[in-house]
């Protein structure tokens, strides 16, 4: 059992709390039973799995699954678990995995393209919602919050492992690829005349959404084939970006199903 906070593995995992170290080590953190279950369900390759004795006793089957998918496994003390976790009350298990293992995003169906999204809770919620609404995938600008930020994974409620996602070095290039593939590009703008339910979402579509504060940049908005707005009562300036995404994703699903 690992009990020392000075252990080299413990120090290595603690460093993964920072974006810089996740990039340097090319690893990210999976925290909690639900995320580990989701990773095992899709046979996601793990590097290291650490758990407490209490967690191991309560989840022996999942422990065996996780160990069969990792290079190293360790039992750790409660103190060590709290030290390597980013959550205040960890549930007893943490794993690490290689970064950059995202699935290929197809230019078909319904896609999200997100520009400079900074809040990990928003990104995780959009991943979860996109998976729930049968979206084909998600593109993220390189200046956004990391896809594998621990808070993003937790907010995705396990859907992080199921939705095809990728970081785009240039969203302009990604949009052009989508256009060449026959997709319509839809941007949400407060000045638009069409409401989001007046769009024909039965066409393959890429939805552009922007930064939480600044919104979508003018250069990307200009690439849209269709501009839509979400009606708001007077005095309400805007909606949370994850809510805006959810409204359009589910309107698209409603049209396709009907």
PDB file of C-alpha atoms in Angstrom:
ATOM      1  CA  UNK A   1       0.000   0.000   0.000  1.00  0.00           C
ATOM      2  CA  UNK A   2       1.224   3.490  -0.851  1.00  0.00           C
ATOM      3  CA  UNK A   3       1.060   5.688   2.242  1.00  0.00           C
ATOM      4  CA  UNK A   4       3.714   8.354   1.671  1.00  0.00           C
ATOM      5  CA  UNK A   5       2.937  11.652  -0.012  1.00  0.00           C
ATOM      6  CA  UNK A   6       6.598  11.712  -1.043  1.00  0.00           C
ATOM      7  CA  UNK A   7       6.254   8.593  -3.181  1.00  0.00           C
ATOM      8  CA  UNK A   8       7.308   9.306  -6.797  1.00  0.00           C
ATOM      9  CA  UNK A   9       4.033   8.030  -8.282  1.00  0.00           C
ATOM     10  CA  UNK A  10       2.007  10.112  -5.848  1.00  0.00           C
ATOM     11  CA  UNK A  11       4.015  13.202  -6.767  1.00  0.00           C
ATOM     12  CA  UNK A  12       3.592  12.465 -10.476  1.00  0.00           C
ATOM     13  CA  UNK A  13      -0.198  12.126 -10.220  1.00  0.00           C
ATOM     14  CA  UNK A  14      -0.522  15.248  -8.075  1.00  0.00           C
ATOM     15  CA  UNK A  15       1.246  17.226 -10.796  1.00  0.00           C
ATOM     16  CA  UNK A  16      -1.529  16.262 -13.220  1.00  0.00           C
ATOM     17  CA  UNK A  17      -3.794  18.742 -11.455  1.00  0.00           C
ATOM     18  CA  UNK A  18      -2.174  21.424 -13.622  1.00  0.00           C
ATOM     19  CA  UNK A  19      -2.743  21.872 -17.353  1.00  0.00           C
ATOM     20  CA  UNK A  20       0.984  22.365 -17.940  1.00  0.00           C
ATOM     21  CA  UNK A  21       1.872  19.017 -16.361  1.00  0.00           C
ATOM     22  CA  UNK A  22      -0.922  17.164 -18.160  1.00  0.00           C
ATOM     23  CA  UNK A  23       0.592  18.414 -21.402  1.00  0.00           C
ATOM     24  CA  UNK A  24       4.175  17.692 -20.293  1.00  0.00           C
ATOM     25  CA  UNK A  25       3.390  14.153 -19.157  1.00  0.00           C
ATOM     26  CA  UNK A  26       0.840  13.550 -21.931  1.00  0.00           C
ATOM     27  CA  UNK A  27      -1.519  12.123 -19.302  1.00  0.00           C
ATOM     28  CA  UNK A  28      -4.868  13.060 -17.801  1.00  0.00           C
ATOM     29  CA  UNK A  29      -6.854  12.094 -14.710  1.00  0.00           C
ATOM     30  CA  UNK A  30      -9.991   9.976 -14.392  1.00  0.00           C
ATOM     31  CA  UNK A  31     -11.571  10.478 -10.995  1.00  0.00           C
ATOM     32  CA  UNK A  32     -14.348   8.452  -9.481  1.00  0.00           C
ATOM     33  CA  UNK A  33     -16.222   5.213  -9.951  1.00  0.00           C
ATOM     34  CA  UNK A  34     -18.591   6.428 -12.661  1.00  0.00           C
ATOM     35  CA  UNK A  35     -15.833   7.696 -14.958  1.00  0.00           C
ATOM     36  CA  UNK A  36     -13.826   4.520 -14.462  1.00  0.00           C
ATOM     37  CA  UNK A  37     -16.898   2.415 -15.307  1.00  0.00           C
ATOM     38  CA  UNK A  38     -17.438   4.480 -18.454  1.00  0.00           C
ATOM     39  CA  UNK A  39     -13.813   4.072 -19.513  1.00  0.00           C
ATOM     40  CA  UNK A  40     -13.893   0.307 -18.957  1.00  0.00           C
ATOM     41  CA  UNK A  41     -17.194   0.003 -20.836  1.00  0.00           C
ATOM     42  CA  UNK A  42     -15.475   1.181 -24.032  1.00  0.00           C
ATOM     43  CA  UNK A  43     -12.169  -0.621 -23.295  1.00  0.00           C
ATOM     44  CA  UNK A  44     -10.307   2.655 -22.875  1.00  0.00           C
ATOM     45  CA  UNK A  45      -6.603   2.058 -22.228  1.00  0.00           C
ATOM     46  CA  UNK A  46      -5.461   3.172 -18.763  1.00  0.00           C
ATOM     47  CA  UNK A  47      -1.954   3.818 -17.467  1.00  0.00           C
ATOM     48  CA  UNK A  48      -2.243   3.677 -13.658  1.00  0.00           C
ATOM     49  CA  UNK A  49      -5.171   2.885 -11.375  1.00  0.00           C
ATOM     50  CA  UNK A  50      -5.094   3.785  -7.660  1.00  0.00           C
ATOM     51  CA  UNK A  51      -7.779   2.988  -5.118  1.00  0.00           C
ATOM     52  CA  UNK A  52      -8.307   2.660  -1.382  1.00  0.00           C
ATOM     53  CA  UNK A  53      -8.837  -0.685   0.333  1.00  0.00           C
ATOM     54  CA  UNK A  54     -12.420   0.287   1.118  1.00  0.00           C
ATOM     55  CA  UNK A  55     -13.155   1.075  -2.542  1.00  0.00           C
ATOM     56  CA  UNK A  56     -11.523  -2.149  -3.731  1.00  0.00           C
ATOM     57  CA  UNK A  57     -13.658  -4.213  -1.353  1.00  0.00           C
ATOM     58  CA  UNK A  58     -16.847  -2.524  -2.555  1.00  0.00           C
ATOM     59  CA  UNK A  59     -16.004  -2.690  -6.284  1.00  0.00           C
ATOM     60  CA  UNK A  60     -14.035  -5.881  -6.792  1.00  0.00           C
ATOM     61  CA  UNK A  61     -15.448  -6.544 -10.273  1.00  0.00           C
ATOM     62  CA  UNK A  62     -14.665  -3.044 -11.555  1.00  0.00           C
ATOM     63  CA  UNK A  63     -11.229  -3.229  -9.947  1.00  0.00           C
ATOM     64  CA  UNK A  64     -10.452  -6.397 -11.898  1.00  0.00           C
ATOM     65  CA  UNK A  65     -11.683  -4.797 -15.146  1.00  0.00           C
ATOM     66  CA  UNK A  66      -9.583  -1.691 -14.562  1.00  0.00           C
ATOM     67  CA  UNK A  67      -6.467  -3.669 -13.680  1.00  0.00           C
ATOM     68  CA  UNK A  68      -6.782  -5.645 -16.916  1.00  0.00           C
ATOM     69  CA  UNK A  69      -6.695  -2.356 -18.860  1.00  0.00           C
ATOM     70  CA  UNK A  70      -3.799  -0.629 -17.093  1.00  0.00           C
ATOM     71  CA  UNK A  71      -0.025  -0.899 -16.864  1.00  0.00           C
ATOM     72  CA  UNK A  72       0.147  -0.429 -13.090  1.00  0.00           C
ATOM     73  CA  UNK A  73      -2.264  -0.612 -10.170  1.00  0.00           C
ATOM     74  CA  UNK A  74      -1.803   0.414  -6.565  1.00  0.00           C
ATOM     75  CA  UNK A  75      -3.703   0.377  -3.289  1.00  0.00           C
ATOM     76  CA  UNK A  76      -3.280   3.724  -1.542  1.00  0.00           C
ATOM     77  CA  UNK A  77      -4.149   5.157   1.863  1.00  0.00           C
ATOM     78  CA  UNK A  78      -7.069   7.547   2.374  1.00  0.00           C
ATOM     79  CA  UNK A  79      -4.557  10.364   2.900  1.00  0.00           C
ATOM     80  CA  UNK A  80      -2.830   9.660  -0.413  1.00  0.00           C
ATOM     81  CA  UNK A  81      -6.186   9.418  -2.215  1.00  0.00           C
ATOM     82  CA  UNK A  82      -7.172  12.873  -0.955  1.00  0.00           C
ATOM     83  CA  UNK A  83      -3.797  14.238  -2.037  1.00  0.00           C
ATOM     84  CA  UNK A  84      -3.950  12.941  -5.618  1.00  0.00           C
ATOM     85  CA  UNK A  85      -7.620  13.815  -6.162  1.00  0.00           C
ATOM     86  CA  UNK A  86      -8.825  17.193  -7.413  1.00  0.00           C
ATOM     87  CA  UNK A  87     -12.191  16.764  -5.665  1.00  0.00           C
ATOM     88  CA  UNK A  88     -12.758  17.620  -2.008  1.00  0.00           C
ATOM     89  CA  UNK A  89     -14.366  14.254  -1.208  1.00  0.00           C
ATOM     90  CA  UNK A  90     -12.936  11.615  -3.582  1.00  0.00           C
ATOM     91  CA  UNK A  91     -14.908   8.372  -3.723  1.00  0.00           C
ATOM     92  CA  UNK A  92     -11.820   6.172  -3.561  1.00  0.00           C
ATOM     93  CA  UNK A  93     -10.465   5.590  -7.061  1.00  0.00           C
ATOM     94  CA  UNK A  94      -8.354   7.540  -9.563  1.00  0.00           C
ATOM     95  CA  UNK A  95      -6.776   6.486 -12.860  1.00  0.00           C
ATOM     96  CA  UNK A  96      -4.497   8.094 -15.410  1.00  0.00           C
ATOM     97  CA  UNK A  97      -4.622   7.687 -19.180  1.00  0.00           C
ATOM     98  CA  UNK A  98      -2.800   8.976 -22.241  1.00  0.00           C
ATOM     99  CA  UNK A  99      -3.904  12.287 -23.740  1.00  0.00           C
ATOM    100  CA  UNK A 100      -4.873  12.641 -27.372  1.00  0.00           C
ATOM    101  CA  UNK A 101      -6.882   9.439 -27.751  1.00  0.00           C
ATOM    102  CA  UNK A 102      -9.972  11.153 -29.145  1.00  0.00           C
ATOM    103  CA  UNK A 103     -12.091   9.446 -31.802  1.00  0.00           C
ATOM    104  CA  UNK A 104     -12.246  10.800 -35.351  1.00  0.00           C
ATOM    105  CA  UNK A 105     -15.071  13.307 -35.840  1.00  0.00           C
ATOM    106  CA  UNK A 106     -17.113  12.600 -38.995  1.00  0.00           C
ATOM    107  CA  UNK A 107     -18.401  15.473 -41.138  1.00  0.00           C
ATOM    108  CA  UNK A 108     -21.953  14.202 -41.122  1.00  0.00           C
ATOM    109  CA  UNK A 109     -25.105  14.352 -39.010  1.00  0.00           C
ATOM    110  CA  UNK A 110     -25.045  17.046 -36.327  1.00  0.00           C
ATOM    111  CA  UNK A 111     -21.821  18.591 -35.025  1.00  0.00           C
ATOM    112  CA  UNK A 112     -20.858  21.241 -32.494  1.00  0.00           C
ATOM    113  CA  UNK A 113     -17.914  23.577 -33.145  1.00  0.00           C
ATOM    114  CA  UNK A 114     -16.928  25.549 -30.047  1.00  0.00           C
ATOM    115  CA  UNK A 115     -14.763  28.661 -30.115  1.00  0.00           C
ATOM    116  CA  UNK A 116     -12.715  29.687 -27.052  1.00  0.00           C
ATOM    117  CA  UNK A 117     -14.979  28.017 -24.485  1.00  0.00           C
ATOM    118  CA  UNK A 118     -13.321  28.538 -21.100  1.00  0.00           C
ATOM    119  CA  UNK A 119     -15.581  27.035 -18.462  1.00  0.00           C
ATOM    120  CA  UNK A 120     -14.958  23.290 -17.963  1.00  0.00           C
ATOM    121  CA  UNK A 121     -18.465  22.804 -16.597  1.00  0.00           C
ATOM    122  CA  UNK A 122     -19.955  24.265 -19.755  1.00  0.00           C
ATOM    123  CA  UNK A 123     -17.815  22.085 -22.013  1.00  0.00           C
ATOM    124  CA  UNK A 124     -18.572  18.934 -20.040  1.00  0.00           C
ATOM    125  CA  UNK A 125     -22.293  19.718 -20.104  1.00  0.00           C
ATOM    126  CA  UNK A 126     -22.216  20.236 -23.877  1.00  0.00           C
ATOM    127  CA  UNK A 127     -20.414  16.923 -24.344  1.00  0.00           C
ATOM    128  CA  UNK A 128     -23.033  15.177 -22.217  1.00  0.00           C
ATOM    129  CA  UNK A 129     -25.911  16.890 -24.036  1.00  0.00           C
ATOM    130  CA  UNK A 130     -24.474  16.254 -27.491  1.00  0.00           C
ATOM    131  CA  UNK A 131     -24.159  12.550 -26.713  1.00  0.00           C
ATOM    132  CA  UNK A 132     -27.702  12.457 -25.325  1.00  0.00           C
ATOM    133  CA  UNK A 133     -29.111  14.199 -28.408  1.00  0.00           C
ATOM    134  CA  UNK A 134     -27.377  11.817 -30.842  1.00  0.00           C
ATOM    135  CA  UNK A 135     -24.883  14.359 -32.192  1.00  0.00           C
ATOM    136  CA  UNK A 136     -22.103  12.998 -34.402  1.00  0.00           C
ATOM    137  CA  UNK A 137     -19.313  14.784 -32.582  1.00  0.00           C
ATOM    138  CA  UNK A 138     -17.699  17.961 -31.329  1.00  0.00           C
ATOM    139  CA  UNK A 139     -14.870  20.226 -32.483  1.00  0.00           C
ATOM    140  CA  UNK A 140     -13.078  22.512 -30.027  1.00  0.00           C
ATOM    141  CA  UNK A 141     -10.770  25.447 -30.771  1.00  0.00           C
ATOM    142  CA  UNK A 142      -7.208  25.060 -29.519  1.00  0.00           C
ATOM    143  CA  UNK A 143      -7.533  28.118 -27.235  1.00  0.00           C
ATOM    144  CA  UNK A 144     -10.402  26.576 -25.272  1.00  0.00           C
ATOM    145  CA  UNK A 145     -10.265  24.731 -21.956  1.00  0.00           C
ATOM    146  CA  UNK A 146      -8.629  21.300 -22.313  1.00  0.00           C
ATOM    147  CA  UNK A 147     -10.939  18.493 -23.385  1.00  0.00           C
ATOM    148  CA  UNK A 148      -9.353  16.334 -20.678  1.00  0.00           C
ATOM    149  CA  UNK A 149      -9.574  18.856 -17.856  1.00  0.00           C
ATOM    150  CA  UNK A 150     -10.778  16.842 -14.797  1.00  0.00           C
ATOM    151  CA  UNK A 151     -13.836  19.084 -14.392  1.00  0.00           C
ATOM    152  CA  UNK A 152     -14.767  18.584 -18.047  1.00  0.00           C
ATOM    153  CA  UNK A 153     -14.682  14.810 -17.633  1.00  0.00           C
ATOM    154  CA  UNK A 154     -16.794  14.932 -14.482  1.00  0.00           C
ATOM    155  CA  UNK A 155     -19.350  17.306 -16.026  1.00  0.00           C
ATOM    156  CA  UNK A 156     -19.670  14.996 -19.036  1.00  0.00           C
ATOM    157  CA  UNK A 157     -21.021  12.265 -16.727  1.00  0.00           C
ATOM    158  CA  UNK A 158     -19.134   9.555 -18.599  1.00  0.00           C
ATOM    159  CA  UNK A 159     -20.191  10.608 -22.099  1.00  0.00           C
ATOM    160  CA  UNK A 160     -16.660  11.913 -22.717  1.00  0.00           C
ATOM    161  CA  UNK A 161     -15.720   8.365 -23.747  1.00  0.00           C
ATOM    162  CA  UNK A 162     -18.585   7.979 -26.208  1.00  0.00           C
ATOM    163  CA  UNK A 163     -18.758  11.223 -28.180  1.00  0.00           C
ATOM    164  CA  UNK A 164     -16.233  11.685 -31.022  1.00  0.00           C
ATOM    165  CA  UNK A 165     -14.274  14.871 -30.201  1.00  0.00           C
ATOM    166  CA  UNK A 166     -11.211  16.661 -31.508  1.00  0.00           C
ATOM    167  CA  UNK A 167      -9.271  19.882 -31.024  1.00  0.00           C
ATOM    168  CA  UNK A 168      -9.120  21.994 -34.179  1.00  0.00           C
ATOM    169  CA  UNK A 169      -5.899  23.857 -34.946  1.00  0.00           C
ATOM    170  CA  UNK A 170      -8.046  26.171 -37.106  1.00  0.00           C
ATOM    171  CA  UNK A 171     -11.819  26.299 -36.815  1.00  0.00           C
ATOM    172  CA  UNK A 172     -11.925  28.152 -40.150  1.00  0.00           C
ATOM    173  CA  UNK A 173     -10.318  25.139 -41.814  1.00  0.00           C
ATOM    174  CA  UNK A 174     -12.673  22.792 -39.958  1.00  0.00           C
ATOM    175  CA  UNK A 175     -15.708  24.807 -41.106  1.00  0.00           C
ATOM    176  CA  UNK A 176     -14.474  24.721 -44.696  1.00  0.00           C
ATOM    177  CA  UNK A 177     -14.068  20.937 -44.471  1.00  0.00           C
ATOM    178  CA  UNK A 178     -17.618  20.664 -43.167  1.00  0.00           C
ATOM    179  CA  UNK A 179     -18.878  22.811 -46.059  1.00  0.00           C
ATOM    180  CA  UNK A 180     -17.031  20.667 -48.576  1.00  0.00           C
ATOM    181  CA  UNK A 181     -18.713  17.636 -47.037  1.00  0.00           C
ATOM    182  CA  UNK A 182     -22.128  19.223 -47.693  1.00  0.00           C
ATOM    183  CA  UNK A 183     -22.923  20.418 -44.166  1.00  0.00           C
ATOM    184  CA  UNK A 184     -24.799  23.641 -43.467  1.00  0.00           C
ATOM    185  CA  UNK A 185     -23.075  25.967 -41.009  1.00  0.00           C
ATOM    186  CA  UNK A 186     -25.385  27.468 -38.379  1.00  0.00           C
ATOM    187  CA  UNK A 187     -24.350  30.371 -36.138  1.00  0.00           C
ATOM    188  CA  UNK A 188     -26.265  31.817 -33.203  1.00  0.00           C
ATOM    189  CA  UNK A 189     -26.357  35.615 -33.366  1.00  0.00           C
ATOM    190  CA  UNK A 190     -28.647  38.035 -31.491  1.00  0.00           C
ATOM    191  CA  UNK A 191     -29.149  40.036 -34.709  1.00  0.00           C
ATOM    192  CA  UNK A 192     -30.455  37.043 -36.706  1.00  0.00           C
ATOM    193  CA  UNK A 193     -33.995  37.150 -38.099  1.00  0.00           C
ATOM    194  CA  UNK A 194     -34.619  33.392 -38.011  1.00  0.00           C
ATOM    195  CA  UNK A 195     -35.306  31.613 -34.748  1.00  0.00           C
ATOM    196  CA  UNK A 196     -33.472  28.323 -34.139  1.00  0.00           C
ATOM    197  CA  UNK A 197     -36.631  26.256 -34.745  1.00  0.00           C
ATOM    198  CA  UNK A 198     -37.065  27.714 -38.252  1.00  0.00           C
ATOM    199  CA  UNK A 199     -33.896  25.994 -39.499  1.00  0.00           C
ATOM    200  CA  UNK A 200     -34.162  22.722 -41.409  1.00  0.00           C
ATOM    201  CA  UNK A 201     -32.120  20.607 -39.016  1.00  0.00           C
ATOM    202  CA  UNK A 202     -32.726  17.495 -41.118  1.00  0.00           C
ATOM    203  CA  UNK A 203     -29.765  18.636 -43.221  1.00  0.00           C
ATOM    204  CA  UNK A 204     -26.278  17.700 -41.978  1.00  0.00           C
ATOM    205  CA  UNK A 205     -25.405  20.675 -39.779  1.00  0.00           C
ATOM    206  CA  UNK A 206     -22.495  22.163 -37.874  1.00  0.00           C
ATOM    207  CA  UNK A 207     -23.484  24.491 -35.025  1.00  0.00           C
ATOM    208  CA  UNK A 208     -21.048  27.295 -34.197  1.00  0.00           C
ATOM    209  CA  UNK A 209     -20.980  28.498 -30.593  1.00  0.00           C
ATOM    210  CA  UNK A 210     -18.640  31.071 -29.076  1.00  0.00           C
ATOM    211  CA  UNK A 211     -16.964  32.177 -25.882  1.00  0.00           C
ATOM    212  CA  UNK A 212     -19.067  32.597 -22.729  1.00  0.00           C
ATOM    213  CA  UNK A 213     -18.419  36.349 -22.550  1.00  0.00           C
ATOM    214  CA  UNK A 214     -17.524  37.509 -26.039  1.00  0.00           C
ATOM    215  CA  UNK A 215     -19.687  35.117 -28.037  1.00  0.00           C
ATOM    216  CA  UNK A 216     -18.791  33.986 -31.540  1.00  0.00           C
ATOM    217  CA  UNK A 217     -16.063  35.936 -33.349  1.00  0.00           C
ATOM    218  CA  UNK A 218     -17.091  37.957 -36.389  1.00  0.00           C
ATOM    219  CA  UNK A 219     -14.713  36.023 -38.640  1.00  0.00           C
ATOM    220  CA  UNK A 220     -16.355  32.686 -37.845  1.00  0.00           C
ATOM    221  CA  UNK A 221     -19.883  34.109 -37.834  1.00  0.00           C
ATOM    222  CA  UNK A 222     -19.267  35.369 -41.374  1.00  0.00           C
ATOM    223  CA  UNK A 223     -18.709  31.772 -42.517  1.00  0.00           C
ATOM    224  CA  UNK A 224     -22.215  30.680 -41.504  1.00  0.00           C
ATOM    225  CA  UNK A 225     -24.800  29.668 -44.093  1.00  0.00           C
ATOM    226  CA  UNK A 226     -27.619  30.274 -41.641  1.00  0.00           C
ATOM    227  CA  UNK A 227     -27.861  32.735 -38.738  1.00  0.00           C
ATOM    228  CA  UNK A 228     -30.337  32.019 -35.942  1.00  0.00           C
ATOM    229  CA  UNK A 229     -31.355  33.602 -32.677  1.00  0.00           C
ATOM    230  CA  UNK A 230     -32.809  32.258 -29.467  1.00  0.00           C
ATOM    231  CA  UNK A 231     -35.693  34.536 -28.438  1.00  0.00           C
ATOM    232  CA  UNK A 232     -35.190  36.190 -25.051  1.00  0.00           C
ATOM    233  CA  UNK A 233     -37.449  38.295 -22.877  1.00  0.00           C
ATOM    234  CA  UNK A 234     -36.528  42.003 -22.698  1.00  0.00           C
ATOM    235  CA  UNK A 235     -33.783  42.609 -20.178  1.00  0.00           C
ATOM    236  CA  UNK A 236     -32.235  39.154 -20.607  1.00  0.00           C
ATOM    237  CA  UNK A 237     -28.922  39.655 -22.356  1.00  0.00           C
ATOM    238  CA  UNK A 238     -28.011  36.086 -23.277  1.00  0.00           C
ATOM    239  CA  UNK A 239     -28.225  32.409 -22.378  1.00  0.00           C
ATOM    240  CA  UNK A 240     -25.519  30.161 -20.994  1.00  0.00           C
ATOM    241  CA  UNK A 241     -23.680  28.594 -23.939  1.00  0.00           C
ATOM    242  CA  UNK A 242     -24.453  25.054 -22.774  1.00  0.00           C
ATOM    243  CA  UNK A 243     -28.171  25.873 -22.596  1.00  0.00           C
ATOM    244  CA  UNK A 244     -28.048  27.395 -26.088  1.00  0.00           C
ATOM    245  CA  UNK A 245     -26.383  24.245 -27.409  1.00  0.00           C
ATOM    246  CA  UNK A 246     -28.977  22.029 -25.743  1.00  0.00           C
ATOM    247  CA  UNK A 247     -31.909  23.937 -27.285  1.00  0.00           C
ATOM    248  CA  UNK A 248     -30.583  23.543 -30.816  1.00  0.00           C
ATOM    249  CA  UNK A 249     -29.433  19.954 -30.383  1.00  0.00           C
ATOM    250  CA  UNK A 250     -32.856  18.875 -29.195  1.00  0.00           C
ATOM    251  CA  UNK A 251     -34.730  20.880 -31.809  1.00  0.00           C
ATOM    252  CA  UNK A 252     -32.613  19.096 -34.404  1.00  0.00           C
ATOM    253  CA  UNK A 253     -33.409  15.732 -32.824  1.00  0.00           C
ATOM    254  CA  UNK A 254     -37.131  16.603 -32.741  1.00  0.00           C
ATOM    255  CA  UNK A 255     -37.163  17.449 -36.448  1.00  0.00           C
ATOM    256  CA  UNK A 256     -35.249  14.348 -37.436  1.00  0.00           C
ATOM    257  CA  UNK A 257     -37.507  12.054 -35.409  1.00  0.00           C
ATOM    258  CA  UNK A 258     -40.708  13.629 -36.705  1.00  0.00           C
TER     259      UNK A 258
END
